[in-house]
Structures are given as C-alpha cells and as structure tokens.
Amino acid sequence: AGSLGDRFGRKGTLLVGLTVYAIGNGAASLATSTEALIATRGVMGIGAAIIFPTTLSIITNVFTERHERARAIGLWGASTGIAIALGPIVGGALLESFSWPATFVAKIPVALAAGALVAWLVPTSRDPEAPKLDPLGLLLSTLTIGVIVYALIEAPEAGWASTQTLGLFAAGIVGLAAFIGWERRTPEPMLDVNIFRNLRFSAASLSVTVAFFALAGFIFLITQYFQFLKGYGPLETGFRLLPVATSVAISSIVGTQLAVRYGTKFIVGGGLVILSIAYAWVSTADAATSYLEIACQMILLGTGMGLTSAPATESIMGAVSNAKAGIGSAVNDTTRELGGTLGVAVIGSVFASLYQDAFKVDSVRDIPAAALGPAQESIGAALIAAQRLTEAGAGGSATTLGQVASQGFFDGLQAGCLVASAVCAIGAVFCFAVLPAHPQPVPEETPAEAAAA
C-alpha cells in the first residue's frame, strides 16, 4: 500500500484506506457468525494497511527539515499512545452500555470525519518519477509475509517443530529469496532492497520489531491479568491502561527531539534498556500486587516504548528519499506487525506451555474431566469452570482448580515477561553496537561534478 501511495498519490490513497476501513467496520457490525466477523476484520486490516504508511509518508513530505520532521513524527507516535488509551476506554464503555456491534459502528463516523479533514487540508504528493507498478514484487511480498505470519500464528497450536510450521517457514524463506532476487533484477522495483545496507534504516527497523515483539506479548498477558485475576471490567481495564498510553505519548514527543540532539543510537538503545527493566519488573507481579505498583511498571514500560519506536521511525524515514517515503513507512509498519505477531506467538507459546504444566499435579485428579479439560485451555475458562463447580456443590474441587490455574497463569506470566526482557536487552546491545547516532553527511558536489550531473 505504501508503494501504491508513492506511485498514484498519497492523499487519494489515504482517502481510499479510510473508506475501506469504514466499510469494514460497517460490515463487522452486521456479522452474524465468527467467520463473517473474522472476514470483515480482514477488510479493516486492509484499510489500516493503506492508512498507516500513507500518513507517515505524507508527514515526511510536508516536513522536510529534520527538526520539524522529528517533531511531527513524535506527535505521530504520540497519537499511537492516545489510541492505546482511547480504544479500550471507548470500547469498554460501548460494551457495557450497548453491545459489541456498537464498537464497530462508532468508528464509522470517525473514519468519515477523518476523510473529510484529509480532503480539505492534506496536500497532494507522489513520487515525481511515477515508476511503473511492480506486480510480481507486490505478489511475492504479500505471499511471503502472509505465509510467515500464518506460520507464527499457528505455531503454538501446531508445534514449533511440526512439519506444518517448518514447511511454512521454509516456504517463507523461499518467497523472501525470490522477492529479493526479483527486486534486485527489475529496473523499477517496488522496494529497493539496497536500502537495508543503510544501518540507520535496517538497525532502526530491527529495533522497532524488538519493541513491538515485547509489547504485543505483554498486552496479550496483561489484559487477561486485569480481567481474570484482578476482576476488572472492560471499561475499568481501559482506564487502568492510561499510564502506559500517556507515557508512550509523552516519551514519543520527547524522544524524537532527544534523538536529533544526542543521537538516535543512545535514545533508541536507552529505550530498549528501559523496556528490558520494565518487563523484568512486571515478571514479579502476582495476585496481591497493588495497582499503584502496576501503574509504575506501565509508566516505565510506556516511556521505554516511546523512546524506542518514535526515534527509530524518524531514523527510518530519514534514510529514504521523500519520493520513496511511502515504501519506507510501509517497511516501518510491516516490522511493527511482524514483531507484534512474533511476540504473541512466542510469548504466548511459552505462557501456554507453563500454564498447562501447572495441571500436571496429583491434586487435580478428583476434578471432573468436563471442568478440567476447558480449564487447561485458558485462565478464563478455568475460572468459569471453578464457578460452575461451586454452584454444583463441589467447593473443594473449585478451590483447587482456581489455585492451580492461578499458579499456572503467574508461572507463564513470569516466563513470558522474562523472555520479553531478554529480547529487549539483546536488541539494546545490537542497537548500541550497530545503529549510527546521526545521519551521514552528504558530501557537497564540486562545480565540475554538478555540471557533469
């Protein structure tokens, strides 16, 4: 989608994305089956994939001076923090006041209003060379990413060493090799793969991947922790995520300015160090942990996230020309999504393994299979099963089931957060070693070179 915006115009592409997103939300509100809901969510995903890289490429073309661009990208990153807060709060309020279709209906007027503002205020821009489409590059990149994402999502269920998982990863590697080979051969590639030789682009992209790997895995676990172990409702959970959202917003704005002044290497690397410390701290949480301590953990986590993602994004966008801003921002967004998918898959797999191991104790032998089976699938199902056992008069079995499930949850939470902490620490070491602090100065042309050019 980013490359299409470069070729056909970013403003028009953004309007198309907002329209597709609005249609997807409208269709989702009318879904009557799980399959239909998943399909309409896919339509929303396509709309979002058009919107996200286009917004960043427009910002890059409007703000061409580095200090201005850094400030704008910081605000762009801050909007992510605001969305982290508003999404659960508004969604929780709609769920408690109306029903789940309302969470989709409410986004339609927002998308339409955004579209009207874009049509009114956003300037048009595109790649002045307007290269031809690269259909094979588009197809190969889409198939490759699709296969890899599907492999990651299904790996915890199928097994990381299963024939299916290994076969899908092999297919993804073959597709990636074919994509790189084609992009290096075609005269007008969708993505100039030589850009990855620029460490301000590639190392920053990896930093974003690491940050979202840890964040997505954390959100996967902390949402369950709030709702099942702490007993918070959807709206209450949304409000209690405000510390992480606010700190992401503030540190995104501050982080880009600090990166311009003191160097991207130190700010992004420092952000990853803070993330590593934050996840290690979260791993100590248990049922008795106070919300005040949890809030402090989230503030530290959000600060590390903002200092990592927004300055790394500024580095990525500074490494590509304004004409290719769409594809540069698309790579930035793709690393976020792949990192997040990988985080949920890996951290979720570690969590699930330890959670299920907790049930391998003698004390659960007397629990009916009808309750034990679902309980081993998730903490939510375990608590429901325990409640039904209590209603059936089996209070002792209900207590045992609740204790075993709770212990398994915290075993998995601890291990998952420690994995996230370790990945962030490794990413920080890599960042300090490889990511350049500042852009390389462009040598000035001599009059003879200028004449020759």
CSV table of C-alpha atoms in Angstrom, one decimal:
chain,number,residue,atom,x,y,z
A,1,ALA,CA,0.0,0.0,0.0
A,2,GLY,CA,2.9,2.3,0.7
A,3,SER,CA,4.3,1.8,-2.7
A,4,LEU,CA,0.9,2.4,-4.3
A,5,GLY,CA,0.7,5.7,-2.5
A,6,ASP,CA,4.1,6.8,-3.8
A,7,ARG,CA,3.0,5.9,-7.4
A,8,PHE,CA,-0.6,7.1,-7.5
A,9,GLY,CA,-0.7,9.9,-4.9
A,10,ARG,CA,-0.7,9.7,-1.2
A,11,LYS,CA,-3.7,11.8,-0.5
A,12,GLY,CA,-6.0,9.8,-2.7
A,13,THR,CA,-4.6,6.6,-1.3
A,14,LEU,CA,-5.3,7.7,2.2
A,15,LEU,CA,-8.9,8.5,1.3
A,16,VAL,CA,-9.3,5.0,-0.2
A,17,GLY,CA,-7.9,3.5,3.0
A,18,LEU,CA,-10.3,5.4,5.2
A,19,THR,CA,-13.2,4.4,3.0
A,20,VAL,CA,-12.2,0.7,3.1
A,21,TYR,CA,-11.8,0.9,6.9
A,22,ALA,CA,-15.3,2.5,7.3
A,23,ILE,CA,-16.9,-0.2,5.1
A,24,GLY,CA,-15.1,-2.9,7.1
A,25,ASN,CA,-16.5,-1.6,10.4
A,26,GLY,CA,-20.0,-1.3,9.0
A,27,ALA,CA,-19.9,-4.9,7.7
A,28,ALA,CA,-18.4,-6.1,11.0
A,29,SER,CA,-21.3,-4.6,13.0
A,30,LEU,CA,-23.7,-6.7,10.9
A,31,ALA,CA,-21.8,-10.0,11.2
A,32,THR,CA,-23.8,-13.0,12.5
A,33,SER,CA,-21.0,-15.6,12.7
A,34,THR,CA,-17.4,-15.8,13.8
A,35,GLU,CA,-16.3,-16.5,10.3
A,36,ALA,CA,-18.1,-13.4,9.0
A,37,LEU,CA,-16.6,-11.3,11.8
A,38,ILE,CA,-13.1,-12.5,11.0
A,39,ALA,CA,-13.5,-11.8,7.3
A,40,THR,CA,-14.7,-8.2,8.0
A,41,ARG,CA,-11.8,-7.7,10.4
A,42,GLY,CA,-9.6,-8.7,7.4
A,43,VAL,CA,-11.2,-5.9,5.4
A,44,MET,CA,-10.4,-3.5,8.2
A,45,GLY,CA,-6.9,-4.7,8.2
A,46,ILE,CA,-6.6,-3.9,4.5
A,47,GLY,CA,-7.9,-0.4,5.2
A,48,ALA,CA,-5.5,0.1,8.1
A,49,ALA,CA,-2.6,-1.1,5.9
A,50,ILE,CA,-3.4,1.6,3.4
A,51,ILE,CA,-3.8,4.3,6.1
A,52,PHE,CA,-0.8,3.8,8.3
A,53,PRO,CA,2.1,4.1,5.9
A,54,THR,CA,0.4,6.8,3.9
A,55,THR,CA,0.0,9.1,6.9
A,56,LEU,CA,3.7,8.8,7.7
A,57,SER,CA,4.8,9.4,4.1
A,58,ILE,CA,2.6,12.5,3.9
A,59,ILE,CA,4.2,13.8,7.1
A,60,THR,CA,7.7,13.2,5.7
A,61,ASN,CA,6.8,15.1,2.5
A,62,VAL,CA,5.2,18.1,4.4
A,63,PHE,CA,8.0,18.4,6.9
A,64,THR,CA,11.3,18.2,5.1
A,65,GLU,CA,13.7,19.8,7.6
A,66,ARG,CA,14.9,17.2,10.1
A,67,HIS,CA,14.0,19.0,13.3
A,68,GLU,CA,10.5,19.7,12.1
A,69,ARG,CA,10.1,16.2,10.8
A,70,ALA,CA,11.3,14.7,14.1
A,71,ARG,CA,8.7,16.8,16.0
A,72,ALA,CA,5.9,15.8,13.6
A,73,ILE,CA,6.9,12.1,13.8
A,74,GLY,CA,7.0,12.5,17.6
A,75,LEU,CA,3.4,13.7,17.5
A,76,TRP,CA,2.5,10.9,15.1
A,77,GLY,CA,3.9,8.4,17.6
A,78,ALA,CA,2.1,10.2,20.5
A,79,SER,CA,-1.2,9.6,18.6
A,80,THR,CA,-0.5,5.9,19.0
A,81,GLY,CA,-0.3,6.4,22.7
A,82,ILE,CA,-3.6,8.3,22.7
A,83,ALA,CA,-5.2,5.5,20.7
A,84,ILE,CA,-3.9,2.9,23.2
A,85,ALA,CA,-5.8,4.8,25.9
A,86,LEU,CA,-9.0,5.7,23.9
A,87,GLY,CA,-9.5,2.3,22.3
A,88,PRO,CA,-10.1,0.3,25.4
A,89,ILE,CA,-11.9,3.1,27.3
A,90,VAL,CA,-14.4,3.9,24.5
A,91,GLY,CA,-14.7,0.2,23.6
A,92,GLY,CA,-15.3,-0.7,27.2
A,93,ALA,CA,-17.9,2.0,27.6
A,94,LEU,CA,-19.7,0.8,24.5
A,95,LEU,CA,-19.6,-2.8,25.5
A,96,GLU,CA,-21.0,-2.1,29.0
A,97,SER,CA,-23.7,0.4,27.7
A,98,PHE,CA,-24.7,-1.2,24.4
A,99,SER,CA,-23.2,-4.4,22.7
A,100,TRP,CA,-20.2,-5.5,20.7
A,101,PRO,CA,-21.5,-4.3,17.3
A,102,ALA,CA,-21.5,-0.7,18.7
A,103,THR,CA,-17.7,-0.9,19.0
A,104,PHE,CA,-17.6,-1.1,15.2
A,105,VAL,CA,-20.4,1.4,14.4
A,106,ALA,CA,-18.8,4.1,16.5
A,107,LYS,CA,-15.7,4.1,14.3
A,108,ILE,CA,-17.6,4.8,11.0
A,109,PRO,CA,-18.2,8.5,11.7
A,110,VAL,CA,-14.7,8.9,13.0
A,111,ALA,CA,-13.3,7.5,9.7
A,112,LEU,CA,-15.6,9.6,7.6
A,113,ALA,CA,-14.7,12.8,9.6
A,114,ALA,CA,-11.0,12.0,9.1
A,115,GLY,CA,-11.6,11.6,5.4
A,116,ALA,CA,-13.3,15.0,5.2
A,117,LEU,CA,-10.4,16.6,7.0
A,118,VAL,CA,-7.9,14.9,4.7
A,119,ALA,CA,-9.8,16.1,1.6
A,120,TRP,CA,-9.8,19.6,3.0
A,121,LEU,CA,-6.4,20.0,4.5
A,122,VAL,CA,-3.8,17.5,3.3
A,123,PRO,CA,-1.7,18.4,0.2
A,124,THR,CA,-1.2,16.1,-2.7
A,125,SER,CA,2.1,14.4,-3.2
A,126,ARG,CA,3.6,11.5,-5.1
A,127,ASP,CA,6.9,10.1,-6.5
A,128,PRO,CA,7.7,12.6,-9.3
A,129,GLU,CA,9.2,9.8,-11.4
A,130,ALA,CA,5.9,7.8,-11.1
A,131,PRO,CA,7.6,4.4,-11.8
A,132,LYS,CA,5.5,1.6,-13.2
A,133,LEU,CA,3.8,-0.9,-10.9
A,134,ASP,CA,5.8,-3.9,-9.8
A,135,PRO,CA,3.0,-6.6,-9.8
A,136,LEU,CA,5.4,-9.5,-9.2
A,137,GLY,CA,7.1,-7.7,-6.3
A,138,LEU,CA,3.7,-6.9,-4.8
A,139,LEU,CA,2.6,-10.5,-5.2
A,140,LEU,CA,5.8,-12.0,-3.8
A,141,SER,CA,6.0,-9.7,-0.8
A,142,THR,CA,2.3,-10.2,0.1
A,143,LEU,CA,2.6,-14.0,-0.2
A,144,THR,CA,5.9,-14.1,1.7
A,145,ILE,CA,4.6,-12.0,4.6
A,146,GLY,CA,1.3,-13.9,4.6
A,147,VAL,CA,3.0,-17.3,4.9
A,148,ILE,CA,5.3,-16.1,7.6
A,149,VAL,CA,2.6,-14.5,9.7
A,150,TYR,CA,0.3,-17.6,9.3
A,151,ALA,CA,3.2,-19.8,10.4
A,152,LEU,CA,3.8,-17.7,13.5
A,153,ILE,CA,0.1,-17.6,14.5
A,154,GLU,CA,-0.4,-21.3,14.1
A,155,ALA,CA,3.0,-22.5,15.5
A,156,PRO,CA,1.9,-22.6,19.2
A,157,GLU,CA,-1.0,-24.9,18.3
A,158,ALA,CA,0.7,-27.0,15.6
A,159,GLY,CA,4.1,-27.1,17.4
A,160,TRP,CA,7.2,-25.1,16.6
A,161,ALA,CA,9.0,-28.2,15.3
A,162,SER,CA,5.9,-29.6,13.4
A,163,THR,CA,6.0,-30.4,9.7
A,164,GLN,CA,3.4,-27.7,9.1
A,165,THR,CA,5.4,-25.0,10.9
A,166,LEU,CA,8.8,-25.9,9.4
A,167,GLY,CA,7.2,-26.2,5.9
A,168,LEU,CA,5.6,-22.8,6.2
A,169,PHE,CA,8.8,-21.2,7.4
A,170,ALA,CA,10.7,-22.8,4.6
A,171,ALA,CA,8.2,-21.5,2.1
A,172,GLY,CA,8.5,-18.1,3.6
A,173,ILE,CA,12.3,-18.2,3.2
A,174,VAL,CA,12.0,-19.3,-0.4
A,175,GLY,CA,9.5,-16.5,-1.0
A,176,LEU,CA,11.8,-13.9,0.6
A,177,ALA,CA,14.7,-15.1,-1.5
A,178,ALA,CA,12.6,-14.9,-4.7
A,179,PHE,CA,11.4,-11.4,-3.7
A,180,ILE,CA,14.9,-10.1,-3.1
A,181,GLY,CA,16.1,-11.6,-6.3
A,182,TRP,CA,13.3,-10.1,-8.3
A,183,GLU,CA,13.7,-6.6,-6.7
A,184,ARG,CA,17.4,-6.6,-7.5
A,185,ARG,CA,16.8,-7.5,-11.1
A,186,THR,CA,13.8,-5.4,-12.1
A,187,PRO,CA,14.5,-1.9,-13.4
A,188,GLU,CA,11.7,-0.3,-11.3
A,189,PRO,CA,11.4,-2.3,-8.1
A,190,MET,CA,8.7,-1.8,-5.5
A,191,LEU,CA,11.3,-1.8,-2.8
A,192,ASP,CA,15.0,-1.1,-3.4
A,193,VAL,CA,16.5,-3.8,-1.2
A,194,ASN,CA,19.8,-2.0,-1.2
A,195,ILE,CA,18.3,0.4,1.4
A,196,PHE,CA,18.9,-2.3,4.0
A,197,ARG,CA,22.6,-1.6,3.6
A,198,ASN,CA,21.9,1.7,5.4
A,199,LEU,CA,22.1,0.9,9.1
A,200,ARG,CA,20.0,3.8,10.1
A,201,PHE,CA,17.2,2.1,8.2
A,202,SER,CA,17.9,-1.6,8.9
A,203,ALA,CA,19.0,-1.4,12.5
A,204,ALA,CA,16.2,1.0,13.4
A,205,SER,CA,13.7,-1.4,11.7
A,206,LEU,CA,15.0,-4.2,13.9
A,207,SER,CA,14.7,-2.0,17.0
A,208,VAL,CA,11.0,-1.4,16.2
A,209,THR,CA,10.5,-5.1,15.6
A,210,VAL,CA,12.0,-5.9,19.0
A,211,ALA,CA,9.9,-3.3,20.8
A,212,PHE,CA,6.6,-4.4,19.3
A,213,PHE,CA,7.6,-8.1,19.9
A,214,ALA,CA,7.7,-7.4,23.6
A,215,LEU,CA,4.7,-5.0,23.7
A,216,ALA,CA,2.3,-7.3,21.9
A,217,GLY,CA,3.2,-10.3,24.1
A,218,PHE,CA,2.8,-8.0,27.2
A,219,ILE,CA,-0.6,-6.8,26.1
A,220,PHE,CA,-1.7,-10.4,25.4
A,221,LEU,CA,-0.9,-11.3,29.1
A,222,ILE,CA,-1.7,-8.1,31.0
A,223,THR,CA,-5.3,-7.9,29.6
A,224,GLN,CA,-6.0,-11.4,31.0
A,225,TYR,CA,-4.3,-10.4,34.2
A,226,PHE,CA,-6.6,-7.4,34.7
A,227,GLN,CA,-9.8,-9.0,33.7
A,228,PHE,CA,-9.4,-12.5,35.2
A,229,LEU,CA,-7.0,-12.2,38.1
A,230,LYS,CA,-7.9,-8.7,39.2
A,231,GLY,CA,-11.6,-8.8,38.2
A,232,TYR,CA,-11.6,-5.5,36.3
A,233,GLY,CA,-14.4,-5.0,33.8
A,234,PRO,CA,-13.8,-3.9,30.1
A,235,LEU,CA,-14.2,-0.1,30.9
A,236,GLU,CA,-12.2,-0.4,34.1
A,237,THR,CA,-9.4,-2.2,32.3
A,238,GLY,CA,-9.3,0.6,29.7
A,239,PHE,CA,-8.9,3.3,32.3
A,240,ARG,CA,-6.2,1.3,34.1
A,241,LEU,CA,-4.1,1.2,30.9
A,242,LEU,CA,-3.9,5.1,30.9
A,243,PRO,CA,-0.4,5.2,32.5
A,244,VAL,CA,1.2,3.2,29.7
A,245,ALA,CA,-0.7,5.2,27.0
A,246,THR,CA,0.2,8.6,28.5
A,247,SER,CA,3.8,7.7,28.9
A,248,VAL,CA,4.1,6.4,25.3
A,249,ALA,CA,2.6,9.7,24.1
A,250,ILE,CA,4.9,12.0,26.1
A,251,SER,CA,8.1,10.0,25.5
A,252,SER,CA,7.4,9.8,21.8
A,253,ILE,CA,7.4,13.6,21.5
A,254,VAL,CA,10.4,14.0,23.8
A,255,GLY,CA,12.3,11.0,22.3
A,256,THR,CA,12.5,12.3,18.8
A,257,GLN,CA,13.8,15.7,19.9
A,258,LEU,CA,16.4,14.0,22.1
A,259,ALA,CA,17.5,11.7,19.2
A,260,VAL,CA,18.1,14.8,17.0
A,261,ARG,CA,20.2,16.4,19.7
A,262,TYR,CA,22.1,13.5,21.3
A,263,GLY,CA,21.9,10.7,18.6
A,264,THR,CA,19.4,8.0,17.7
A,265,LYS,CA,21.7,5.3,18.9
A,266,PHE,CA,21.7,6.5,22.5
A,267,ILE,CA,17.9,7.2,22.7
A,268,VAL,CA,16.7,4.1,21.0
A,269,GLY,CA,19.2,1.9,22.8
A,270,GLY,CA,18.3,3.5,26.1
A,271,GLY,CA,14.6,3.0,25.4
A,272,LEU,CA,15.2,-0.8,24.9
A,273,VAL,CA,17.2,-0.9,28.1
A,274,ILE,CA,14.2,0.7,29.9
A,275,LEU,CA,11.9,-1.8,28.3
A,276,SER,CA,14.1,-4.7,29.4
A,277,ILE,CA,14.0,-3.4,33.0
A,278,ALA,CA,10.2,-2.8,32.9
A,279,TYR,CA,9.4,-6.3,31.7
A,280,ALA,CA,11.7,-7.8,34.3
A,281,TRP,CA,9.8,-5.8,36.9
A,282,VAL,CA,6.4,-6.9,35.6
A,283,SER,CA,7.5,-10.6,35.9
A,284,THR,CA,7.4,-10.2,39.7
A,285,ALA,CA,3.6,-9.5,39.6
A,286,ASP,CA,1.2,-11.8,41.5
A,287,ALA,CA,-2.4,-11.6,42.6
A,288,ALA,CA,-1.5,-9.4,45.6
A,289,THR,CA,0.4,-6.8,43.5
A,290,SER,CA,-1.2,-3.4,44.1
A,291,TYR,CA,-2.4,-1.3,41.1
A,292,LEU,CA,-0.1,1.5,42.2
A,293,GLU,CA,2.9,-0.8,41.5
A,294,ILE,CA,1.4,-2.0,38.3
A,295,ALA,CA,0.9,1.7,37.2
A,296,CYS,CA,4.5,2.5,37.9
A,297,GLN,CA,5.5,-0.6,35.8
A,298,MET,CA,3.4,0.6,33.0
A,299,ILE,CA,4.8,4.2,33.1
A,300,LEU,CA,8.3,2.7,32.9
A,301,LEU,CA,7.2,0.5,30.0
A,302,GLY,CA,5.5,3.2,28.1
A,303,THR,CA,8.5,5.5,28.5
A,304,GLY,CA,10.8,2.9,27.0
A,305,MET,CA,8.3,2.2,24.2
A,306,GLY,CA,8.1,5.9,23.2
A,307,LEU,CA,11.8,6.4,23.4
A,308,THR,CA,12.4,3.4,21.1
A,309,SER,CA,9.6,3.4,18.5
A,310,ALA,CA,9.3,7.1,17.6
A,311,PRO,CA,13.0,7.9,17.3
A,312,ALA,CA,13.6,4.7,15.4
A,313,THR,CA,10.8,5.6,13.0
A,314,GLU,CA,12.4,9.1,12.5
A,315,SER,CA,15.7,7.3,11.6
A,316,ILE,CA,13.9,5.0,9.1
A,317,MET,CA,12.1,7.9,7.4
A,318,GLY,CA,15.3,10.0,7.3
A,319,ALA,CA,17.1,7.2,5.5
A,320,VAL,CA,14.8,7.2,2.4
A,321,SER,CA,14.1,10.0,-0.1
A,322,ASN,CA,10.8,11.9,0.1
A,323,ALA,CA,9.8,10.3,-3.2
A,324,LYS,CA,10.1,6.8,-1.6
A,325,ALA,CA,8.6,7.8,1.7
A,326,GLY,CA,5.6,5.5,1.2
A,327,ILE,CA,7.6,2.3,0.9
A,328,GLY,CA,9.9,3.4,3.7
A,329,SER,CA,6.9,3.9,6.1
A,330,ALA,CA,5.4,0.6,4.8
A,331,VAL,CA,8.6,-1.2,5.9
A,332,ASN,CA,8.3,0.5,9.3
A,333,ASP,CA,4.7,-0.6,9.7
A,334,THR,CA,5.5,-4.2,8.5
A,335,THR,CA,8.3,-4.5,11.1
A,336,ARG,CA,5.8,-3.5,13.8
A,337,GLU,CA,3.2,-6.0,12.7
A,338,LEU,CA,5.7,-8.9,12.3
A,339,GLY,CA,7.2,-8.0,15.6
A,340,GLY,CA,3.8,-8.0,17.3
A,341,THR,CA,2.7,-11.2,15.7
A,342,LEU,CA,6.0,-12.9,16.6
A,343,GLY,CA,5.7,-11.6,20.2
A,344,VAL,CA,2.2,-13.0,20.7
A,345,ALA,CA,3.2,-16.3,19.1
A,346,VAL,CA,6.5,-16.8,21.1
A,347,ILE,CA,5.5,-15.3,24.4
A,348,GLY,CA,2.0,-16.9,24.1
A,349,SER,CA,3.6,-20.3,23.4
A,350,VAL,CA,5.9,-20.0,26.4
A,351,PHE,CA,3.0,-18.9,28.6
A,352,ALA,CA,0.7,-21.7,27.4
A,353,SER,CA,3.3,-24.4,28.0
A,354,LEU,CA,3.9,-23.4,31.6
A,355,TYR,CA,0.2,-22.8,32.2
A,356,GLN,CA,-0.6,-26.3,31.1
A,357,ASP,CA,2.3,-27.8,33.1
A,358,ALA,CA,0.7,-26.5,36.2
A,359,PHE,CA,-2.1,-29.0,35.8
A,360,LYS,CA,0.3,-32.0,36.0
A,361,VAL,CA,-0.2,-32.4,39.7
A,362,ASP,CA,-2.0,-35.1,41.7
A,363,SER,CA,-4.4,-32.6,43.3
A,364,VAL,CA,-6.4,-32.2,40.1
A,365,ARG,CA,-7.2,-35.9,39.7
A,366,ASP,CA,-10.6,-35.6,41.5
A,367,ILE,CA,-11.7,-32.7,39.4
A,368,PRO,CA,-14.3,-33.8,36.7
A,369,ALA,CA,-12.9,-34.0,33.2
A,370,ALA,CA,-15.7,-31.8,31.9
A,371,ALA,CA,-14.3,-29.0,34.1
A,372,LEU,CA,-10.6,-29.9,33.9
A,373,GLY,CA,-10.4,-30.0,30.1
A,374,PRO,CA,-11.6,-26.4,29.4
A,375,ALA,CA,-9.6,-25.1,32.4
A,376,GLN,CA,-6.3,-26.3,30.8
A,377,GLU,CA,-7.1,-24.1,27.7
A,378,SER,CA,-7.2,-20.7,29.4
A,379,ILE,CA,-7.4,-18.9,32.7
A,380,GLY,CA,-10.8,-17.5,31.8
A,381,ALA,CA,-12.2,-21.0,31.1
A,382,ALA,CA,-10.7,-22.2,34.4
A,383,LEU,CA,-12.4,-19.5,36.4
A,384,ILE,CA,-15.8,-20.3,34.7
A,385,ALA,CA,-15.3,-24.0,35.4
A,386,ALA,CA,-14.5,-23.3,39.1
A,387,GLN,CA,-17.6,-21.2,39.4
A,388,ARG,CA,-19.8,-24.0,38.0
A,389,LEU,CA,-18.2,-26.5,40.3
A,390,THR,CA,-19.1,-24.2,43.2
A,391,GLU,CA,-22.7,-23.9,42.0
A,392,ALA,CA,-22.8,-27.7,41.8
A,393,GLY,CA,-21.7,-28.0,45.4
A,394,ALA,CA,-18.1,-29.1,44.7
A,395,GLY,CA,-16.5,-26.3,46.6
A,396,GLY,CA,-13.3,-28.2,47.3
A,397,SER,CA,-12.7,-29.0,43.7
A,398,ALA,CA,-13.5,-25.5,42.7
A,399,THR,CA,-10.9,-24.1,45.1
A,400,THR,CA,-8.2,-26.5,43.9
A,401,LEU,CA,-8.9,-25.7,40.3
A,402,GLY,CA,-8.8,-22.0,40.9
A,403,GLN,CA,-5.5,-22.2,42.8
A,404,VAL,CA,-3.8,-24.5,40.2
A,405,ALA,CA,-5.0,-22.2,37.3
A,406,SER,CA,-3.8,-19.1,39.1
A,407,GLN,CA,-0.4,-20.6,39.8
A,408,GLY,CA,-0.1,-21.7,36.2
A,409,PHE,CA,-1.0,-18.2,35.0
A,410,PHE,CA,1.6,-16.5,37.1
A,411,ASP,CA,4.3,-19.1,36.1
A,412,GLY,CA,3.5,-18.3,32.4
A,413,LEU,CA,3.3,-14.5,33.0
A,414,GLN,CA,6.7,-14.5,34.7
A,415,ALA,CA,8.4,-16.6,32.0
A,416,GLY,CA,6.7,-14.6,29.2
A,417,CYS,CA,7.9,-11.2,30.7
A,418,LEU,CA,11.4,-12.5,31.2
A,419,VAL,CA,11.5,-13.6,27.5
A,420,ALA,CA,10.4,-10.1,26.5
A,421,SER,CA,13.0,-8.6,28.9
A,422,ALA,CA,15.8,-10.7,27.4
A,423,VAL,CA,14.8,-9.9,23.8
A,424,CYS,CA,14.8,-6.2,24.6
A,425,ALA,CA,18.3,-6.5,26.3
A,426,ILE,CA,19.7,-8.2,23.2
A,427,GLY,CA,18.1,-5.6,21.0
A,428,ALA,CA,19.7,-2.8,23.1
A,429,VAL,CA,23.2,-4.4,22.8
A,430,PHE,CA,22.7,-4.7,19.0
A,431,CYS,CA,21.4,-1.1,18.8
A,432,PHE,CA,24.4,0.3,20.7
A,433,ALA,CA,26.8,-1.7,18.5
A,434,VAL,CA,25.3,-1.0,15.1
A,435,LEU,CA,22.8,1.8,14.9
A,436,PRO,CA,24.5,5.1,13.8
A,437,ALA,CA,24.0,8.0,16.1
A,438,HIS,CA,23.4,10.6,13.4
A,439,PRO,CA,22.8,10.6,9.6
A,440,GLN,CA,25.9,10.6,7.5
A,441,PRO,CA,26.5,14.0,5.9
A,442,VAL,CA,26.0,14.2,2.2
A,443,PRO,CA,29.3,15.4,0.5
A,444,GLU,CA,28.9,18.6,-1.5
A,445,GLU,CA,29.3,18.5,-5.2
A,446,THR,CA,32.1,20.4,-6.8
A,447,PRO,CA,31.1,22.6,-9.7
A,448,ALA,CA,32.6,20.1,-12.2
A,449,GLU,CA,30.6,17.3,-10.7
A,450,ALA,CA,27.4,19.3,-10.7
A,451,ALA,CA,28.0,20.2,-14.4
A,452,ALA,CA,28.6,16.5,-15.2
A,453,ALA,CA,25.5,15.5,-13.4
